[in-house]
Amino acid sequence: MLLITCPYCGPRPEIEFAHGGEAHIARPQDPSSLGVEDWTEFLYMRANPKGVHAERWRHLHGCARFFNALRDTTTDQFVATYKTGEPRPDLTAVTA
Amino acid sequence: MSGSFRTGIGGRIRRERTVRFRFDGVTYAGVEGDTLASALLANGVHLMGRSFKYHRPRGVLGAGADEPNALVEVIRDAGRTVPNLRATQVELYNGLEARSQNRWPSLAFDVGAINNLMAPFIPAGFYYKTFMWPRKAWDALYEPVIRAAAGLGHAPTDPDPDSYLNRYAHCEVLVVGAGPTGLSAALTAARGGGRVMLVDEQCEPGGSLLSEPDVRIDGLSTRDWIARTVAELNANPRVTILSRATAFGYFAHNMIAVNERLSEHQADPVPGAPRERLWQIRAGEVVIAAGAHERPLVFPDNDRPGILLAGAARTYLNRYGVLPGRRVVIATGHDEAYRTAIDLSRAGVEVAVIADLRPRPTGPLVELARALGLPIRTGCAITGSKGGRRVTSARLSAILGAGKLGPPDEIACDAVLMSGGYTPSVHLFSQSRGKLRWDEALSAFLPDVSAERERSAGACRGVFSLEAALADGATAGAAAAGVAPPTPLRTTAVDAEPAGVIGAVPHDRGPGARAFVDWQNDVTSKDLKLAVREGFQSVEHVKRYTTNGMATDQGKTSNINALGVLADELKRPVEKIGLTTFRMPYTPVTFGVLAGMARGDLFDPVRTTPIHGWAVDQGAVFEDVSLWKRARYFPQGGEDMEAAVRRECVAVRNACGIFDASTLGKIEVVGRDAAEFMNRFYINAWTKLGIGRCRYGVLCREDGFVMDDGVVGRIAADRFHVTTTTGGAPRVLNMMEDYLQTEWPELDVWFTSTTEEWAVIALQGPKARDILAGLVEGIDLSQEALPHMALTEGQICGVPTRLFRVSFSGELGFEINVPASHGRRVWEAVWAAGQPHGLTAYGTETMHVLRAEKGFIIVGQETDGTATPDDVGLAWAVGKAKPDYVGKRSLARPSMSAPDRKQLVGLLTESPETVLQEGAQIVASLGLKAPMPVIGHVTSSYYSAVLGRSIALAMVSGGRAKMGETLYSPAGSGDVPVKVVGPVFYDPEGARLNV
Ligand SMILES: [Zn+2]
């Protein structure tokens, strides 16, 4: 069971959380102005990387907040968690 | 076998305390401290089971968790029968009843042993190759026969009467294994001051030291050193030691699952006391001190009873005071077997010969054996054995080089003790996703790169010498706790050369000889070679094809030898072949301990409404809807469901019905931007909805498909009372929070789940207003003041209410929302007031019929996640002038308005009595042969009492353009013709609503 650090509450066990898919995919301001390709890209296309992945979690059975996390999909280790709206942390800065 | 094999002195048993037990119906005597295996050996019983595939007679091979042969069922009663236990780990207690497995009708005479004679015809992959065709033979022949002849033990016939506990624990350092390394690690780690947990699968701490009576550590006997160490640990309140506790799973982020057996070893467990406890331990640092498993030798006929691992034999001698035989042959490729030979010889056992595969073994143990005058043959292979229920001789051949062997020599014996060396137990490390590396000198995979905050120490990372292991444990414990390692302890242990042999022993026995690699799954070296010849290259494929290492023992004794055989056959080095993945559990665990308290009523939470008790009193029949218990119907005087539902339906249409709608999901949407949020979120337009008015809301996902629906009432300019489907409330709330928190954080609005705050009493029928009239205060119930789809606040029966004028039945209807704590009292008041009017209680089944008569959809029944609002006839609900809402862009895709999409229609059968099957397919013409083009399916189907005929709703491709056409529903009895009609069967003008 993962140990996830909620940016608001601190480390909590995975059972308190719900996964929310890939992070940093903003809903377009005016969806109706988007062509089919762009809308499809937004709606369905996901990175699914092997390695560090920016993803959303919700501390469902805690503060109920959504937040973002960088997790290595090969090791399940969290590199960072951060609040919604904050930019994706620069890993070169984190590891330096 | 006659006479006792118990020694006169020594061991960690209490000889004076006799323990009686039964094995396969025969009563035996053991002593306190025995395992089932040691007690049977003391009685001269080596034959403890039959092998899985060939039903060959098998004796005990090991002395611990790695045992592949001596699998038994321990029977307390019909609900407490545990199969697949290793006799080597079953602690003896008075009255223990055990049964061997894989044999029928008896262990000594086994019908399945015919498989053994047929062995040449049962090669690797036999089951894949043979039992393939015809398909029918599987059900009638193959499966029943295979299941009867194979299988591992029997499941208990009665429900498990015992209780199991679950406990979470946190510690700074977790040490797995309480052998010398683990004890040393825990002792050092505890000096760091943090919480330390030490878990061990055995009944007492000590591990391999329990079999080492003669070594001295720090000037103490092993017994005294263990006692001193455990005493120091126990004196520290921050230290927890768990015995009979197997760390069976290593999960992400240092979560270790431990199965603690609380009462399995007791003759008379305290009634009601828990049987096992699951520990889920989150550790800051983990020290794995899991030890090593001895490797058998792969030689022909290596599986007879009486052939066991040399180290296990030494454990039986030194720990349990049991002799494995009276005249033994030692077959080895490793120094440790000399230790066994020396100890046995000192205990009076005749060591017929030590046959060492190595041409020139050296080292102190070899020299000691020589000094004692034990006969040693070097460069000597064991190439066979004889014997039935017990080995009677070993066949030895000199290794001449270049694949040549000298003439065989037959040595009489009653036990063969073998050793190929030791394989580090990397199970937990591998489970933690750490990377292994091959160590050529040790012929072993060792932990290399960690994936978790963990370190291996001692034999499980190839540090075999006792003194070095003690130091390694101390170093690991110190590093884990962040303290300096202590001064290393001195011991009197004599070290063995660590290197051994892997793979198959050379032999001259021809292609018919069977040398077992995996005892538990009956895999021979020949099977592995056959797999290679048939083209399997990957170790993962060979494993699955031959089943090597796939038994419950997880290949503890077989994996490395199998790799050795494969490396030989593939002409590739072992590290290029790679090791298969280790999976949890390390040893089997009970379903009981995994389920813990989550059984029966506690399996899932049960949600009941405030009115539940009333429905129980009325004799309602309930159904599960998500976690809720909902009254399905209220039978009277022996009615079946059909009769009750017809009566309830008619009562609602002709008088009035009362229905508990409390399970509806409810979310209060409040804030300055509440209307704006609703506008963006639901497909409907909300800004113009007046205060005190309701609207049927439809929610789509971003992909344009219907996700939920429900009536939404506007309580105030900044307050909406949103209802959802019974099962949908959590996901709707989650989706609301998602959009608010991550897409539209600028909106000033918040959401509160109010599902359980309100009891909801639906009053539906022409008499509803009359019944309600005398109960409300300050509420005008007239059509003018409170028309259909209006709401008002006031009082009912003296408590505040939100009264909705809504209808899911098509009749004049109200939904009375009152605070949950008043729900039952108000319900009972309404019930009493309604009796003169013929008020009838109805359940979910009638609710479904009534709404189907009106063509109202149920999300999840008419919709399946691929239906748009227009598909289910809800295009009218779309706020078309809105610039955006969730799903709008997707709904604009051309395919979302294609004319052949499945659309909601009604279906009428020719015969009014024929009720279609829900889920039945719809086709366009008669007499089609499968596979036939399907154009739709029935989503709801009922008999309508008020209409006097059956009705059905269906999703049919281009259905709205097929009005009046006849389609067909293929059924077992033939194609049923159906006429396509509109989905509203009753009161299509809605005249009954607006009264
Ligand atoms: Zn939180």
PDB file of C-alpha atoms in Angstrom, chain B residues 33 38 85 92 206 245 272 379 417 534 537 613 705 934:
ATOM      1  CA  GLY B  33       8.618 -29.331  21.138  1.00  0.00           C
ATOM      2  CA  SER B  38      10.036 -34.653  13.638  1.00  0.00           C
ATOM      3  CA  LEU B  85       0.383 -27.408   5.713  1.00  0.00           C
ATOM      4  CA  LEU B  92       2.647 -30.983  17.668  1.00  0.00           C
ATOM      5  CA  GLY B 206      16.906 -18.331  17.153  1.00  0.00           C
ATOM      6  CA  ALA B 245       4.634 -14.622  12.505  1.00  0.00           C
ATOM      7  CA  GLY B 272     -13.818 -17.419  20.673  1.00  0.00           C
ATOM      8  CA  GLY B 379      34.758 -36.923  -7.267  1.00  0.00           C
ATOM      9  CA  LEU B 417      21.349 -36.934   3.149  1.00  0.00           C
ATOM     10  CA  GLU B 534      10.524 -27.623 -27.892  1.00  0.00           C
ATOM     11  CA  GLN B 537      13.973 -20.027 -24.158  1.00  0.00           C
ATOM     12  CA  GLY B 613     -37.405  -0.502  10.772  1.00  0.00           C
ATOM     13  CA  PHE B 705     -22.546  10.242 -22.356  1.00  0.00           C
ATOM     14  CA  VAL B 934     -28.270  -7.395 -33.565  1.00  0.00           C
TER      15      VAL B 934
END
